[in-house]
C-alpha positions in Angstrom: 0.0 0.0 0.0 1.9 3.3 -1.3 1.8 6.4 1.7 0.4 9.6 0.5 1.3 13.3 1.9 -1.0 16.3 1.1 0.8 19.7 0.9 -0.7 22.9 1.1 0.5 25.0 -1.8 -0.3 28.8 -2.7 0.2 29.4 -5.9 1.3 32.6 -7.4 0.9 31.8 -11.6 2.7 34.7 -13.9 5.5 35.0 -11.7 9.3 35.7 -13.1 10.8 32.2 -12.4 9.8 29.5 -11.3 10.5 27.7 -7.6 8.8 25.9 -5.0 9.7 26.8 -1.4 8.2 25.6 2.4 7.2 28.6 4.5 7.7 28.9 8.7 4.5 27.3 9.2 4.7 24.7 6.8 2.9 25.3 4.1 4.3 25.9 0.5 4.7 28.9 -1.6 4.7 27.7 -5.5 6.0 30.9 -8.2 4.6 29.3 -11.5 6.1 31.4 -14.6 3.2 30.1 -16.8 -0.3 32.1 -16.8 -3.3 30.3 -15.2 -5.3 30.1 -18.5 -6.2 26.4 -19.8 -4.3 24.8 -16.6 -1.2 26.0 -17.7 -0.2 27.0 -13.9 -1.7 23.9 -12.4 0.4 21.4 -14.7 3.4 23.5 -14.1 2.6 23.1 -10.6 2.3 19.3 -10.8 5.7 19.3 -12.8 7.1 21.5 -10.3 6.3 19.5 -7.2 7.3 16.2 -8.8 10.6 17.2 -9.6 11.1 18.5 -6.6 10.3 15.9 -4.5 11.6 13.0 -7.1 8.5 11.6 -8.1 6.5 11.0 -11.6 3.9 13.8 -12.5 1.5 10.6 -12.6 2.2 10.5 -8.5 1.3 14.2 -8.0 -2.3 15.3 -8.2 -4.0 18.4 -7.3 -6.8 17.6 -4.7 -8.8 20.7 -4.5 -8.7 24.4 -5.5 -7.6 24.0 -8.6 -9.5 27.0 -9.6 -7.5 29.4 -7.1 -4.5 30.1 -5.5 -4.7 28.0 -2.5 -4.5 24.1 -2.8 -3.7 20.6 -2.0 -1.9 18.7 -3.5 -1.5 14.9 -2.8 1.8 13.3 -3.2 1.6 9.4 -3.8 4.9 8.1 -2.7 
């Protein structure tokens, strides 16, 4: 049975580069260079949070707020 880990992750799409970083109280702070139009920011996100933990996009999935700039996102390890 494969663990999962839910991060909290606020997005901030149109940004100059891209990076993924863990605030004080433990959530994430996501700077997404791609627009959020057509799920541009949310795939970079995915891509984003896979690479940095060393995992397959396939293993990352956003679990709500896709729509906004907070979310969840589920990591299946």
């Amino acid at each position: 049975m494969s663990a999962t880990r839910t991060l909290q992750v606020k997005a901030r799409p149109g940004a100059r580069n891209s990076s993924l970083e863990q605030q004080p109280d433990g959530s994430w702070r996501a700077e997404l260079k791609a627009p959020p139009v057509d799920g541009k920011a949310n795939a970079e996100l995915v891509a984003l949070v896979a690479k940095h933990f060393g995992l397959r996009k396939s293993q990352v999935k956003i679990r709500s707020g896709a729509g906004g700039r907070m979310k969840l996102v589920e990591l299946a390890e």
